[in-house]
Coordinates of C-alpha atoms and ligand atoms in Angstrom, one line a residue:
M1 CA 221.0 70.7 85.2
R2 CA 221.1 74.1 83.6
Q3 CA 220.7 72.5 80.1
L4 CA 217.6 70.8 81.4
F5 CA 216.2 74.2 82.5
F6 CA 217.1 75.6 79.1
L7 CA 215.3 72.8 77.3
L8 CA 212.2 73.3 79.4
L9 CA 212.2 77.0 78.6
V10 CA 212.6 76.4 74.9
F11 CA 209.8 73.8 75.1
S12 CA 207.5 76.3 76.9
N13 CA 208.3 78.9 74.3
T14 CA 207.7 76.7 71.3
I15 CA 204.2 75.5 72.5
L16 CA 203.2 79.2 72.8
K17 CA 202.5 81.5 70.0
P18 CA 203.0 84.8 71.7
N19 CA 202.4 88.2 70.4
Q20 CA 205.1 90.9 70.9
Q21 CA 204.2 91.9 74.4
L22 CA 204.2 88.3 75.5
K23 CA 207.6 87.8 73.9
K24 CA 209.0 90.5 76.1
L25 CA 207.2 88.9 79.1
Q26 CA 208.6 85.5 78.2
H27 CA 212.1 86.9 77.9
L28 CA 211.8 88.5 81.4
L29 CA 210.5 85.3 82.9
G30 CA 213.2 83.3 81.2
L31 CA 215.8 85.5 83.0
I32 CA 214.1 84.9 86.3
A33 CA 214.0 81.2 85.7
T34 CA 217.7 81.1 84.8
A35 CA 218.5 83.0 87.9
A36 CA 216.3 80.6 89.9
S37 CA 218.2 77.6 88.5
K38 CA 221.4 79.1 89.9
T39 CA 219.9 80.0 93.3
F40 CA 217.5 77.3 94.2
S41 CA 217.6 73.5 94.4
P42 CA 216.7 71.6 91.2
I43 CA 213.3 70.6 92.5
K44 CA 212.4 74.2 93.5
S45 CA 213.7 75.5 90.2
V46 CA 211.7 73.0 88.1
S47 CA 208.6 73.9 90.1
I48 CA 209.3 77.6 89.4
I49 CA 209.7 76.9 85.7
L50 CA 206.5 74.9 85.5
L51 CA 204.6 77.7 87.3
I52 CA 206.0 80.2 84.9
T53 CA 204.9 78.0 81.9
V54 CA 201.4 77.7 83.3
F55 CA 201.2 81.5 83.8
M56 CA 202.4 82.1 80.2
N57 CA 199.9 79.7 78.8
I58 CA 197.1 81.5 80.6
Q59 CA 198.4 84.8 79.2
T60 CA 198.6 83.4 75.7
I61 CA 195.1 82.1 75.8
K62 CA 194.0 85.5 76.9
A63 CA 195.9 87.2 74.1
Q64 CA 194.6 84.8 71.5
K65 CA 191.0 85.5 72.8
A66 CA 191.7 89.2 72.5
T67 CA 192.9 89.0 68.9
A68 CA 190.1 86.7 67.6
S69 CA 188.6 88.5 64.7
L70 CA 185.1 88.1 63.2
K71 CA 186.1 89.3 59.8
E72 CA 189.1 87.0 59.7
T73 CA 187.2 84.0 61.0
F74 CA 184.4 84.4 58.4
K75 CA 186.7 85.7 55.6
K76 CA 185.9 82.9 53.2
D77 CA 182.2 82.9 54.1
F78 CA 180.6 86.3 54.1
L79 CA 181.3 89.9 54.9
I80 CA 181.0 91.0 58.6
G81 CA 179.6 94.4 59.1
T82 CA 178.6 96.9 61.8
A83 CA 176.5 100.0 61.9
I84 CA 178.6 103.0 62.8
N85 CA 177.6 106.3 64.3
T86 CA 178.9 109.9 63.8
Q87 CA 181.6 109.6 66.5
Q88 CA 182.9 106.5 64.9
V89 CA 182.9 108.0 61.4
E90 CA 184.9 110.9 62.8
E91 CA 187.4 108.5 64.4
K92 CA 187.0 110.3 67.8
D93 CA 187.9 107.3 69.9
T94 CA 191.0 105.3 68.9
A95 CA 190.1 102.2 71.0
V96 CA 186.8 101.9 69.3
N97 CA 188.3 102.5 65.9
R98 CA 190.9 99.8 66.5
L99 CA 188.2 97.4 67.3
I100 CA 186.1 98.2 64.2
L101 CA 189.1 97.7 62.0
Q102 CA 190.1 94.5 63.7
Q103 CA 186.6 93.0 63.6
F104 CA 184.7 94.3 60.6
N105 CA 185.1 94.6 56.8
A106 CA 181.8 96.3 56.1
V107 CA 180.0 99.3 57.6
T108 CA 176.5 100.7 57.4
P109 CA 176.0 104.3 58.5
E110 CA 173.5 104.1 61.4
N111 CA 172.0 107.5 60.6
I112 CA 174.2 109.9 58.6
M113 CA 172.9 108.9 55.1
K114 CA 169.3 109.0 56.0
A115 CA 167.2 111.7 54.2
E116 CA 166.8 114.1 57.2
I117 CA 170.6 114.3 57.6
I118 CA 171.8 114.2 54.1
E119 CA 169.1 116.5 52.7
P120 CA 167.9 118.5 55.7
S121 CA 166.1 121.1 53.6
W122 CA 164.9 121.1 50.0
N123 CA 167.8 120.7 47.6
N124 CA 170.3 121.6 50.4
F125 CA 172.5 118.6 50.8
N126 CA 174.9 118.0 53.6
F127 CA 177.5 115.5 52.4
D128 CA 180.2 116.2 55.0
L129 CA 179.7 113.1 57.2
A130 CA 178.9 110.7 54.2
D131 CA 182.1 111.9 52.5
K132 CA 184.1 111.3 55.6
L133 CA 182.6 107.8 55.9
V134 CA 183.5 107.0 52.3
A135 CA 187.1 108.3 52.8
Y136 CA 187.4 106.3 56.0
A137 CA 186.2 103.1 54.3
Q138 CA 188.4 103.6 51.3
K139 CA 191.4 104.2 53.5
N140 CA 190.7 101.1 55.5
K141 CA 189.5 98.9 52.7
I142 CA 186.0 98.5 54.2
K143 CA 182.9 98.1 52.1
V144 CA 180.1 100.6 52.7
N145 CA 176.4 99.7 52.5
A146 CA 174.8 103.1 52.1
H147 CA 171.6 103.2 54.2
N148 CA 169.2 104.4 52.7
L149 CA 167.7 106.2 49.7
I150 CA 163.9 105.9 50.3
W151 CA 162.3 105.2 53.7
H152 CA 159.1 106.5 55.3
S153 CA 161.0 107.4 58.5
Q154 CA 163.6 110.0 59.4
L155 CA 162.5 112.2 56.5
P156 CA 163.4 115.9 56.5
A157 CA 160.8 118.2 58.1
F158 CA 159.9 119.8 54.8
M159 CA 158.6 116.5 53.6
H160 CA 155.9 116.5 56.3
H161 CA 154.2 119.6 54.8
M162 CA 154.4 118.4 51.2
Q163 CA 150.9 118.1 49.7
S164 CA 151.2 117.8 45.9
A165 CA 152.1 114.6 44.1
D166 CA 154.3 116.7 41.8
S167 CA 156.4 118.0 44.7
V168 CA 156.9 114.5 46.1
K169 CA 157.8 113.2 42.7
Q170 CA 160.3 116.0 42.2
Y171 CA 161.9 115.3 45.6
F172 CA 162.0 111.6 45.0
V173 CA 163.8 111.8 41.6
H174 CA 166.1 114.6 42.7
H175 CA 167.0 113.0 46.1
I176 CA 167.8 109.5 44.7
T177 CA 169.6 110.8 41.7
T178 CA 171.8 113.3 43.5
V179 CA 172.8 111.0 46.4
A180 CA 173.2 107.8 44.4
K181 CA 175.3 109.6 41.7
R182 CA 177.7 111.2 44.2
Y183 CA 178.6 107.9 45.7
D184 CA 178.3 105.7 42.6
G185 CA 181.0 103.0 42.9
K186 CA 182.3 104.6 46.1
V187 CA 179.8 102.7 48.1
Y188 CA 179.6 99.0 47.6
S189 CA 175.8 98.9 47.8
W190 CA 172.6 100.8 48.5
D191 CA 169.6 100.0 50.6
V192 CA 167.5 101.6 47.9
V193 CA 164.2 101.1 49.6
N194 CA 163.8 100.4 53.3
E195 CA 160.8 99.0 55.1
A196 CA 158.1 99.3 52.4
L197 CA 155.9 96.4 53.7
N198 CA 153.3 95.8 56.3
E199 CA 153.3 92.6 58.4
D200 CA 150.6 91.1 56.1
G201 CA 152.8 91.6 53.1
S202 CA 150.9 94.6 51.7
L203 CA 152.5 97.9 50.9
R204 CA 153.0 100.2 53.9
K205 CA 151.2 103.5 53.9
S206 CA 153.7 106.3 53.4
I207 CA 154.0 109.6 51.6
F208 CA 155.6 107.8 48.7
L209 CA 152.8 105.2 48.3
D210 CA 150.1 107.9 48.8
K211 CA 151.5 110.3 46.2
L212 CA 153.3 108.0 43.8
G213 CA 151.4 104.8 43.9
D214 CA 152.5 101.1 43.9
E215 CA 155.1 101.7 41.3
Y216 CA 157.3 103.9 43.4
I217 CA 159.5 100.9 44.6
A218 CA 160.5 99.7 41.1
E219 CA 160.9 103.4 40.1
A220 CA 163.3 104.0 43.0
F221 CA 165.4 101.1 41.9
R222 CA 165.3 102.3 38.3
L223 CA 166.6 105.7 39.3
A224 CA 169.2 104.2 41.6
Q225 CA 170.4 101.9 38.8
K226 CA 170.8 104.8 36.4
A227 CA 172.6 107.1 38.9
S228 CA 174.7 104.4 40.5
P229 CA 175.5 101.7 37.9
N230 CA 178.6 100.6 39.9
S231 CA 177.0 99.9 43.2
K232 CA 174.8 97.0 44.2
L233 CA 171.1 97.6 44.9
Y234 CA 169.2 96.1 47.8
Y235 CA 165.8 96.0 49.4
N236 CA 165.9 96.0 53.2
D237 CA 163.2 95.3 55.8
Y238 CA 162.5 93.7 59.2
N239 CA 160.3 90.6 59.7
I240 CA 160.5 89.6 56.1
E241 CA 161.6 86.1 57.3
Q242 CA 157.9 85.8 58.5
P243 CA 155.8 83.9 56.0
K244 CA 153.2 86.7 55.1
K245 CA 155.7 89.5 54.9
R246 CA 158.2 87.3 53.1
A247 CA 155.6 86.6 50.4
G248 CA 155.1 90.4 50.1
A249 CA 158.8 90.9 49.7
I250 CA 159.1 88.1 47.1
A251 CA 156.3 89.7 45.1
L252 CA 157.9 93.1 45.4
I253 CA 161.3 91.7 44.2
K254 CA 159.7 89.9 41.3
K255 CA 157.9 93.1 40.3
I256 CA 161.2 95.0 40.2
K257 CA 162.7 92.3 38.1
A258 CA 159.7 92.1 35.8
A259 CA 160.1 95.9 35.2
G260 CA 163.5 95.1 33.8
V261 CA 165.2 96.8 36.7
R262 CA 168.2 95.5 38.6
I263 CA 168.0 94.3 42.2
D264 CA 171.0 92.5 43.6
G265 CA 169.9 91.5 47.0
V266 CA 167.6 91.5 50.0
G267 CA 168.5 92.5 53.5
I268 CA 166.7 90.8 56.4
Q269 CA 167.3 93.2 59.3
G270 CA 167.4 90.6 62.1
H271 CA 166.2 92.6 65.2
W272 CA 165.2 89.5 67.1
R273 CA 164.9 88.6 70.8
A274 CA 167.6 86.3 72.0
D275 CA 165.0 83.8 73.4
N276 CA 162.8 83.9 70.4
V277 CA 164.9 83.7 67.2
P278 CA 162.6 82.3 64.4
M279 CA 165.2 79.8 63.1
N280 CA 162.9 77.9 60.8
D281 CA 161.5 81.0 59.1
I282 CA 165.0 82.3 58.7
E283 CA 166.1 79.2 57.0
E284 CA 163.1 79.1 54.7
S285 CA 163.7 82.7 53.8
I286 CA 167.3 82.2 52.8
K287 CA 166.1 79.4 50.5
E288 CA 163.2 81.3 49.0
F289 CA 165.0 84.6 48.5
S290 CA 168.1 83.0 47.0
A291 CA 165.8 81.0 44.6
L292 CA 165.1 84.5 43.1
G293 CA 168.8 84.7 42.1
I294 CA 169.7 87.4 44.5
E295 CA 172.0 87.8 47.5
V296 CA 170.6 87.4 51.0
M297 CA 172.0 89.5 53.9
F298 CA 171.4 89.9 57.6
T299 CA 171.7 93.7 57.8
E300 CA 170.9 94.9 61.3
L301 CA 171.5 91.9 63.5
D302 CA 171.0 92.3 67.3
L303 CA 169.6 89.8 69.7
G304 CA 168.0 91.9 72.5
V305 CA 167.3 90.4 75.9
L306 CA 164.4 92.7 77.1
H307 CA 160.7 92.1 76.6
N308 CA 158.5 94.7 75.0
P309 CA 155.0 95.6 76.2
W310 CA 153.4 94.0 73.2
D311 CA 153.5 90.4 72.0
N312 CA 154.3 90.7 68.3
A313 CA 157.9 91.2 67.3
T314 CA 158.4 94.5 65.5
A315 CA 161.3 96.8 64.6
D316 CA 159.0 99.7 63.6
V317 CA 160.9 102.8 64.7
S318 CA 157.7 104.7 65.3
A319 CA 156.6 102.1 68.0
S320 CA 157.1 103.4 71.5
A321 CA 156.1 102.7 75.0
K322 CA 156.5 103.9 78.5
G323 CA 158.5 101.7 80.8
D324 CA 158.8 101.1 84.5
S325 CA 161.6 99.3 86.3
T326 CA 160.0 95.9 85.7
M327 CA 160.7 96.5 82.0
N328 CA 164.4 97.1 82.7
P329 CA 165.4 94.1 84.8
Y330 CA 169.1 94.0 84.0
A331 CA 170.1 97.5 84.8
N332 CA 172.9 96.2 87.0
G333 CA 174.1 93.4 84.9
L334 CA 173.1 90.4 82.8
P335 CA 172.5 87.1 84.6
D336 CA 174.6 84.2 83.3
S337 CA 171.5 82.2 82.4
V338 CA 170.4 85.0 80.0
E339 CA 173.9 85.4 78.7
Q340 CA 174.0 81.7 77.9
I341 CA 170.7 81.8 76.0
Q342 CA 172.0 84.7 73.9
S343 CA 175.3 82.9 73.2
K344 CA 173.5 79.8 72.0
A345 CA 171.1 81.8 69.9
Y346 CA 174.0 83.6 68.2
A347 CA 175.8 80.3 67.7
D348 CA 172.7 78.7 66.2
L349 CA 172.3 81.6 63.8
F350 CA 175.9 81.6 62.6
K351 CA 175.7 77.8 62.1
L352 CA 172.8 78.5 59.8
F353 CA 174.5 81.3 58.0
L354 CA 177.5 79.0 57.4
K355 CA 175.2 76.3 56.1
Y356 CA 174.0 78.8 53.5
K357 CA 177.3 80.6 53.0
K358 CA 176.9 80.4 49.2
N359 CA 173.7 82.5 49.5
V360 CA 174.5 84.7 52.5
S361 CA 176.8 87.5 51.4
R362 CA 177.0 89.7 54.5
V363 CA 176.1 89.7 58.2
T364 CA 176.0 93.2 59.8
F365 CA 175.5 93.9 63.4
W366 CA 173.4 97.0 64.3
G367 CA 176.1 98.7 66.4
V368 CA 179.6 97.9 67.8
N369 CA 178.8 97.5 71.5
D370 CA 175.9 97.0 73.9
G371 CA 176.2 100.6 75.2
Q372 CA 175.6 102.1 71.8
S373 CA 172.7 100.0 70.7
W374 CA 169.5 101.7 69.7
L375 CA 167.7 99.0 71.7
N376 CA 168.7 100.9 74.9
N377 CA 166.2 103.6 73.8
W378 CA 163.7 101.8 71.6
P379 CA 160.9 101.1 72.1
I380 CA 161.3 102.4 75.7
R381 CA 163.8 105.1 76.5
G382 CA 166.6 104.6 79.0
R383 CA 166.8 100.8 79.4
T384 CA 169.9 98.6 79.6
N385 CA 169.9 96.1 76.8
Y386 CA 172.7 93.7 75.8
P387 CA 172.1 92.8 72.2
L388 CA 175.6 92.7 70.6
L389 CA 178.8 90.7 70.8
F390 CA 180.9 93.4 72.7
D391 CA 180.0 94.7 76.1
R392 CA 179.9 98.3 77.3
N393 CA 183.7 98.3 77.7
F394 CA 184.2 96.9 74.2
Q395 CA 185.2 93.5 75.7
Q396 CA 184.2 90.3 73.9
K397 CA 181.1 88.7 75.4
P398 CA 180.5 84.9 75.7
A399 CA 178.3 85.4 72.6
F400 CA 181.4 86.5 70.7
D401 CA 183.2 83.3 71.7
S402 CA 180.3 81.2 70.7
V403 CA 180.1 82.8 67.3
I404 CA 183.9 82.3 66.7
A405 CA 183.5 78.7 67.9
T406 CA 181.1 77.9 65.0
K407 CA 184.2 77.8 62.8
Q408 CA 186.4 75.7 65.1
Ligands
XIL1 C1 167.7 103.4 64.0 C2 168.9 104.0 64.6 O1 169.7 102.9 65.1 C3 168.6 105.0 65.6 O2 169.8 105.6 66.1 C4 167.6 106.0 65.1 O3 167.2 106.9 66.1 C5 166.4 105.3 64.5 O4 166.8 104.4 63.6 N1 165.5 99.8 61.0 C6 166.4 100.6 60.3 C7 167.4 101.4 60.9 O5 166.4 100.4 59.0 O6 167.7 102.5 60.2 C8 166.9 101.8 62.3 O7 168.0 102.6 62.9 C9 166.5 100.6 63.1 C10 165.4 99.9 62.5

């Protein structure tokens, strides 16, 4: 009889692939089972062992779920990135850091390399946080996509008073050259120019367009190429999957190439609403952008669940609105029905990314968990949004499982 129990135990152990903690638990339960076999009748003992086996199976499934990793799952397909904030760069919270290292092999600084932080006053650079980020990434073998060199937003205050074209030109050359040179080869890639287009595909009005003219974009890439020959160079924007804006982006990329300047890829930000992901436009964009011979990336992916007071989708950081409680319907939790819509949307997207894995080189989420997402404060402050794959306690959401399942 005892041999039968022993065989049952061995069997239950071999069908499980426990981690170390589970091994200890199994050992303990094994002892209990052996003791049971001595104390109780054979039928009772078999029942106890079966119950123990079921219990251990449940624990194993939980453990396997806990260790599923995005970066491992998509290792052969594309990089998996996240945007990280100052706290995370400074490794303040070990639990978060463990999760980042377990799940992601690429990071984009959410804010710390933007002009207002890295050059807060004229020719006064603050590289502390960016240096830390680069050291952190080197230590952990993570790729950094440096965001960004030229953008109309989050500019230092001194830029707002700048009048003469000469001063803007001086800033432009000096800023790009200084920052790009310092991190040449230390960062994997640069978002050289961010959000230079309007929805109709024309060039967005900005201090750079006003003072430097149409050529400023190719010029930014030329300067970045010279200062940072060992890092990749990307153009990054939102809504460039939409036909008109996409046409503008294609024209812009062709112009950079025609000027004999290097551009390695294009980043589609991917701030979409979970119930309104433009799948066909995204597919068309992957095809059209890769036909230009460049990488396609999804660089700021988040699928929010809240509606905005206007109809058209935008990710314009300057857009803002006042909200009332009707604009914040899920303050106390997300209904299952919405959670399911989001899970399906994420799964559909990842299936598409996998279909074009030869063209898609990176998928980066804009933040690690729901609680940290910019969408809790944009375009309305103080809402409760749920756009990412990890919840406010850093637990995997159904959307995480559905993304992992696209590979199973
Ligand atoms: C956002 C950050 O997430 C916020 O913390 C910040 O207050 C504003 O900018 N497009 C971009 C990102 O390229 O840099 C923006 O990030 C989101 C939209």
